[in-house]
Amino acid sequence: MKMLKSLALAAAMTVTAAAGAMAEALPINKAVVVEYLEFNLIDGANPDAFLRETLAMDEVLEGYDGFVARHLARNTDGSWVEVVYWTSQEDAEAALPRFVEDPRTKGFLALVNGDSLSVKYSNLFEF
């Protein structure tokens, strides 16, 4: 039952985040760079609390130059992947230190195990 409640909360948050982001985000075809962040939560972190903090990050990222969209997924091993779309490599790389220093991100970052974080960038190709 607890698992179903968590899944329902996650689904509701995802729909809410998507609806809010659609109003402000650039069209996905404007993205040329994808940023992949893979991480674990700190020991004892509540995934529902993390998802609530994640929703608040949309407003933060929407204020950054070059931000297009983001998606969050949880791997079967419990780790997390955030995929963020940007209009340029420079904007993507400039956003990460700015995000870490932004006082609005402290609750979100407090739940992320920084030692587990890996960041990769990829260029998108049109077919």
JSON list of C-alpha atoms in Angstrom, two decimals:
[
{"chain": "A", "resi": 1, "resn": "MET", "atom": "CA", "xyz": [0.00, 0.00, 0.00]},
{"chain": "A", "resi": 2, "resn": "LYS", "atom": "CA", "xyz": [2.84, 2.39, 0.88]},
{"chain": "A", "resi": 3, "resn": "MET", "atom": "CA", "xyz": [4.42, 1.68, -2.51]},
{"chain": "A", "resi": 4, "resn": "LEU", "atom": "CA", "xyz": [1.17, 2.53, -4.31]},
{"chain": "A", "resi": 5, "resn": "LYS", "atom": "CA", "xyz": [0.86, 5.75, -2.33]},
{"chain": "A", "resi": 6, "resn": "SER", "atom": "CA", "xyz": [4.42, 6.71, -3.29]},
{"chain": "A", "resi": 7, "resn": "LEU", "atom": "CA", "xyz": [3.80, 5.90, -6.93]},
{"chain": "A", "resi": 8, "resn": "ALA", "atom": "CA", "xyz": [0.59, 7.92, -6.96]},
{"chain": "A", "resi": 9, "resn": "LEU", "atom": "CA", "xyz": [2.36, 10.88, -5.36]},
{"chain": "A", "resi": 10, "resn": "ALA", "atom": "CA", "xyz": [5.20, 10.63, -7.88]},
{"chain": "A", "resi": 11, "resn": "ALA", "atom": "CA", "xyz": [2.75, 10.49, -10.78]},
{"chain": "A", "resi": 12, "resn": "ALA", "atom": "CA", "xyz": [0.83, 13.50, -9.50]},
{"chain": "A", "resi": 13, "resn": "MET", "atom": "CA", "xyz": [4.04, 15.46, -9.02]},
{"chain": "A", "resi": 14, "resn": "THR", "atom": "CA", "xyz": [5.25, 14.56, -12.49]},
{"chain": "A", "resi": 15, "resn": "VAL", "atom": "CA", "xyz": [2.02, 15.72, -14.09]},
{"chain": "A", "resi": 16, "resn": "THR", "atom": "CA", "xyz": [2.05, 18.94, -12.05]},
{"chain": "A", "resi": 17, "resn": "ALA", "atom": "CA", "xyz": [5.69, 19.61, -12.94]},
{"chain": "A", "resi": 18, "resn": "ALA", "atom": "CA", "xyz": [5.07, 18.91, -16.61]},
{"chain": "A", "resi": 19, "resn": "ALA", "atom": "CA", "xyz": [2.07, 21.22, -16.73]},
{"chain": "A", "resi": 20, "resn": "GLY", "atom": "CA", "xyz": [3.96, 24.04, -15.04]},
{"chain": "A", "resi": 21, "resn": "ALA", "atom": "CA", "xyz": [7.05, 23.58, -17.15]},
{"chain": "A", "resi": 22, "resn": "MET", "atom": "CA", "xyz": [5.10, 23.53, -20.41]},
{"chain": "A", "resi": 23, "resn": "ALA", "atom": "CA", "xyz": [3.92, 27.08, -19.88]},
{"chain": "A", "resi": 24, "resn": "GLU", "atom": "CA", "xyz": [7.46, 28.46, -19.51]},
{"chain": "A", "resi": 25, "resn": "ALA", "atom": "CA", "xyz": [9.79, 26.03, -21.31]},
{"chain": "A", "resi": 26, "resn": "LEU", "atom": "CA", "xyz": [11.24, 26.42, -24.77]},
{"chain": "A", "resi": 27, "resn": "PRO", "atom": "CA", "xyz": [10.23, 23.86, -27.38]},
{"chain": "A", "resi": 28, "resn": "ILE", "atom": "CA", "xyz": [12.33, 20.73, -26.96]},
{"chain": "A", "resi": 29, "resn": "ASN", "atom": "CA", "xyz": [13.65, 21.10, -30.52]},
{"chain": "A", "resi": 30, "resn": "LYS", "atom": "CA", "xyz": [15.60, 24.17, -29.30]},
{"chain": "A", "resi": 31, "resn": "ALA", "atom": "CA", "xyz": [17.84, 21.90, -27.22]},
{"chain": "A", "resi": 32, "resn": "VAL", "atom": "CA", "xyz": [21.26, 21.03, -28.58]},
{"chain": "A", "resi": 33, "resn": "VAL", "atom": "CA", "xyz": [22.88, 19.67, -25.39]},
{"chain": "A", "resi": 34, "resn": "VAL", "atom": "CA", "xyz": [21.70, 17.06, -22.91]},
{"chain": "A", "resi": 35, "resn": "GLU", "atom": "CA", "xyz": [23.08, 17.05, -19.37]},
{"chain": "A", "resi": 36, "resn": "TYR", "atom": "CA", "xyz": [22.89, 13.70, -17.52]},
{"chain": "A", "resi": 37, "resn": "LEU", "atom": "CA", "xyz": [23.16, 13.80, -13.75]},
{"chain": "A", "resi": 38, "resn": "GLU", "atom": "CA", "xyz": [23.21, 10.46, -11.96]},
{"chain": "A", "resi": 39, "resn": "PHE", "atom": "CA", "xyz": [23.17, 10.34, -8.16]},
{"chain": "A", "resi": 40, "resn": "ASN", "atom": "CA", "xyz": [21.93, 8.67, -5.00]},
{"chain": "A", "resi": 41, "resn": "LEU", "atom": "CA", "xyz": [20.02, 10.27, -2.19]},
{"chain": "A", "resi": 42, "resn": "ILE", "atom": "CA", "xyz": [21.64, 10.57, 1.20]},
{"chain": "A", "resi": 43, "resn": "ASP", "atom": "CA", "xyz": [21.08, 7.64, 3.55]},
{"chain": "A", "resi": 44, "resn": "GLY", "atom": "CA", "xyz": [17.65, 7.83, 5.11]},
{"chain": "A", "resi": 45, "resn": "ALA", "atom": "CA", "xyz": [16.27, 10.42, 2.68]},
{"chain": "A", "resi": 46, "resn": "ASN", "atom": "CA", "xyz": [12.57, 10.15, 1.98]},
{"chain": "A", "resi": 47, "resn": "PRO", "atom": "CA", "xyz": [11.96, 9.84, -1.80]},
{"chain": "A", "resi": 48, "resn": "ASP", "atom": "CA", "xyz": [8.61, 11.65, -1.45]},
{"chain": "A", "resi": 49, "resn": "ALA", "atom": "CA", "xyz": [10.35, 14.61, 0.22]},
{"chain": "A", "resi": 50, "resn": "PHE", "atom": "CA", "xyz": [12.92, 14.57, -2.58]},
{"chain": "A", "resi": 51, "resn": "LEU", "atom": "CA", "xyz": [10.18, 14.66, -5.22]},
{"chain": "A", "resi": 52, "resn": "ARG", "atom": "CA", "xyz": [8.57, 17.64, -3.49]},
{"chain": "A", "resi": 53, "resn": "GLU", "atom": "CA", "xyz": [11.92, 19.46, -3.48]},
{"chain": "A", "resi": 54, "resn": "THR", "atom": "CA", "xyz": [12.37, 18.54, -7.14]},
{"chain": "A", "resi": 55, "resn": "LEU", "atom": "CA", "xyz": [9.18, 20.36, -8.10]},
{"chain": "A", "resi": 56, "resn": "ALA", "atom": "CA", "xyz": [10.53, 23.59, -6.63]},
{"chain": "A", "resi": 57, "resn": "MET", "atom": "CA", "xyz": [13.60, 23.36, -8.89]},
{"chain": "A", "resi": 58, "resn": "ASP", "atom": "CA", "xyz": [11.57, 23.99, -12.05]},
{"chain": "A", "resi": 59, "resn": "GLU", "atom": "CA", "xyz": [11.20, 27.67, -11.16]},
{"chain": "A", "resi": 60, "resn": "VAL", "atom": "CA", "xyz": [14.92, 27.94, -10.44]},
{"chain": "A", "resi": 61, "resn": "LEU", "atom": "CA", "xyz": [16.02, 26.32, -13.69]},
{"chain": "A", "resi": 62, "resn": "GLU", "atom": "CA", "xyz": [13.53, 28.26, -15.80]},
{"chain": "A", "resi": 63, "resn": "GLY", "atom": "CA", "xyz": [15.43, 31.41, -14.82]},
{"chain": "A", "resi": 64, "resn": "TYR", "atom": "CA", "xyz": [18.74, 30.12, -16.20]},
{"chain": "A", "resi": 65, "resn": "ASP", "atom": "CA", "xyz": [19.92, 31.05, -19.69]},
{"chain": "A", "resi": 66, "resn": "GLY", "atom": "CA", "xyz": [19.58, 28.20, -22.14]},
{"chain": "A", "resi": 67, "resn": "PHE", "atom": "CA", "xyz": [17.33, 25.97, -20.04]},
{"chain": "A", "resi": 68, "resn": "VAL", "atom": "CA", "xyz": [14.82, 24.03, -22.15]},
{"chain": "A", "resi": 69, "resn": "ALA", "atom": "CA", "xyz": [13.40, 21.12, -20.11]},
{"chain": "A", "resi": 70, "resn": "ARG", "atom": "CA", "xyz": [14.22, 18.44, -17.57]},
{"chain": "A", "resi": 71, "resn": "HIS", "atom": "CA", "xyz": [13.14, 14.91, -16.72]},
{"chain": "A", "resi": 72, "resn": "LEU", "atom": "CA", "xyz": [13.76, 12.83, -13.61]},
{"chain": "A", "resi": 73, "resn": "ALA", "atom": "CA", "xyz": [13.85, 9.04, -13.40]},
{"chain": "A", "resi": 74, "resn": "ARG", "atom": "CA", "xyz": [14.62, 6.51, -10.70]},
{"chain": "A", "resi": 75, "resn": "ASN", "atom": "CA", "xyz": [16.68, 3.48, -11.66]},
{"chain": "A", "resi": 76, "resn": "THR", "atom": "CA", "xyz": [15.78, 0.00, -10.46]},
{"chain": "A", "resi": 77, "resn": "ASP", "atom": "CA", "xyz": [18.83, 0.08, -8.15]},
{"chain": "A", "resi": 78, "resn": "GLY", "atom": "CA", "xyz": [17.41, 3.15, -6.36]},
{"chain": "A", "resi": 79, "resn": "SER", "atom": "CA", "xyz": [19.75, 5.69, -7.94]},
{"chain": "A", "resi": 80, "resn": "TRP", "atom": "CA", "xyz": [18.34, 8.71, -9.76]},
{"chain": "A", "resi": 81, "resn": "VAL", "atom": "CA", "xyz": [18.94, 10.22, -13.20]},
{"chain": "A", "resi": 82, "resn": "GLU", "atom": "CA", "xyz": [18.06, 13.77, -14.11]},
{"chain": "A", "resi": 83, "resn": "VAL", "atom": "CA", "xyz": [18.18, 14.67, -17.80]},
{"chain": "A", "resi": 84, "resn": "VAL", "atom": "CA", "xyz": [18.33, 18.40, -18.51]},
{"chain": "A", "resi": 85, "resn": "TYR", "atom": "CA", "xyz": [18.08, 19.90, -22.00]},
{"chain": "A", "resi": 86, "resn": "TRP", "atom": "CA", "xyz": [20.00, 23.11, -22.86]},
{"chain": "A", "resi": 87, "resn": "THR", "atom": "CA", "xyz": [20.41, 25.39, -25.87]},
{"chain": "A", "resi": 88, "resn": "SER", "atom": "CA", "xyz": [24.22, 25.40, -25.55]},
{"chain": "A", "resi": 89, "resn": "GLN", "atom": "CA", "xyz": [27.10, 23.62, -23.82]},
{"chain": "A", "resi": 90, "resn": "GLU", "atom": "CA", "xyz": [28.21, 26.93, -22.29]},
{"chain": "A", "resi": 91, "resn": "ASP", "atom": "CA", "xyz": [24.81, 27.53, -20.69]},
{"chain": "A", "resi": 92, "resn": "ALA", "atom": "CA", "xyz": [24.69, 23.97, -19.36]},
{"chain": "A", "resi": 93, "resn": "GLU", "atom": "CA", "xyz": [28.15, 24.19, -17.81]},
{"chain": "A", "resi": 94, "resn": "ALA", "atom": "CA", "xyz": [27.51, 27.66, -16.36]},
{"chain": "A", "resi": 95, "resn": "ALA", "atom": "CA", "xyz": [24.25, 26.54, -14.73]},
{"chain": "A", "resi": 96, "resn": "LEU", "atom": "CA", "xyz": [25.67, 23.79, -12.50]},
{"chain": "A", "resi": 97, "resn": "PRO", "atom": "CA", "xyz": [27.83, 25.95, -10.19]},
{"chain": "A", "resi": 98, "resn": "ARG", "atom": "CA", "xyz": [25.12, 28.60, -10.18]},
{"chain": "A", "resi": 99, "resn": "PHE", "atom": "CA", "xyz": [22.56, 25.95, -9.17]},
{"chain": "A", "resi": 100, "resn": "VAL", "atom": "CA", "xyz": [24.78, 24.71, -6.34]},
{"chain": "A", "resi": 101, "resn": "GLU", "atom": "CA", "xyz": [25.20, 28.24, -4.96]},
{"chain": "A", "resi": 102, "resn": "ASP", "atom": "CA", "xyz": [21.55, 29.29, -5.35]},
{"chain": "A", "resi": 103, "resn": "PRO", "atom": "CA", "xyz": [19.92, 29.53, -1.88]},
{"chain": "A", "resi": 104, "resn": "ARG", "atom": "CA", "xyz": [16.66, 28.16, -3.34]},
{"chain": "A", "resi": 105, "resn": "THR", "atom": "CA", "xyz": [18.30, 24.80, -4.08]},
{"chain": "A", "resi": 106, "resn": "LYS", "atom": "CA", "xyz": [19.54, 24.02, -0.56]},
{"chain": "A", "resi": 107, "resn": "GLY", "atom": "CA", "xyz": [16.61, 21.74, 0.37]},
{"chain": "A", "resi": 108, "resn": "PHE", "atom": "CA", "xyz": [16.99, 19.78, -2.86]},
{"chain": "A", "resi": 109, "resn": "LEU", "atom": "CA", "xyz": [20.78, 19.48, -2.59]},
{"chain": "A", "resi": 110, "resn": "ALA", "atom": "CA", "xyz": [20.59, 18.48, 1.09]},
{"chain": "A", "resi": 111, "resn": "LEU", "atom": "CA", "xyz": [18.92, 15.24, -0.02]},
{"chain": "A", "resi": 112, "resn": "VAL", "atom": "CA", "xyz": [21.47, 14.40, -2.75]},
{"chain": "A", "resi": 113, "resn": "ASN", "atom": "CA", "xyz": [24.59, 12.43, -1.91]},
{"chain": "A", "resi": 114, "resn": "GLY", "atom": "CA", "xyz": [27.16, 14.72, -3.54]},
{"chain": "A", "resi": 115, "resn": "ASP", "atom": "CA", "xyz": [29.85, 12.02, -3.50]},
{"chain": "A", "resi": 116, "resn": "SER", "atom": "CA", "xyz": [27.68, 9.86, -5.76]},
{"chain": "A", "resi": 117, "resn": "LEU", "atom": "CA", "xyz": [27.01, 12.58, -8.35]},
{"chain": "A", "resi": 118, "resn": "SER", "atom": "CA", "xyz": [28.24, 12.14, -11.90]},
{"chain": "A", "resi": 119, "resn": "VAL", "atom": "CA", "xyz": [27.60, 14.64, -14.69]},
{"chain": "A", "resi": 120, "resn": "LYS", "atom": "CA", "xyz": [27.92, 14.05, -18.43]},
{"chain": "A", "resi": 121, "resn": "TYR", "atom": "CA", "xyz": [27.06, 16.18, -21.45]},
{"chain": "A", "resi": 122, "resn": "SER", "atom": "CA", "xyz": [25.98, 14.99, -24.88]},
{"chain": "A", "resi": 123, "resn": "ASN", "atom": "CA", "xyz": [25.22, 16.76, -28.15]},
{"chain": "A", "resi": 124, "resn": "LEU", "atom": "CA", "xyz": [21.83, 16.12, -29.72]},
{"chain": "A", "resi": 125, "resn": "PHE", "atom": "CA", "xyz": [21.64, 15.18, -33.38]},
{"chain": "A", "resi": 126, "resn": "GLU", "atom": "CA", "xyz": [18.74, 15.61, -35.77]},
{"chain": "A", "resi": 127, "resn": "PHE", "atom": "CA", "xyz": [17.84, 12.64, -37.94]}
]
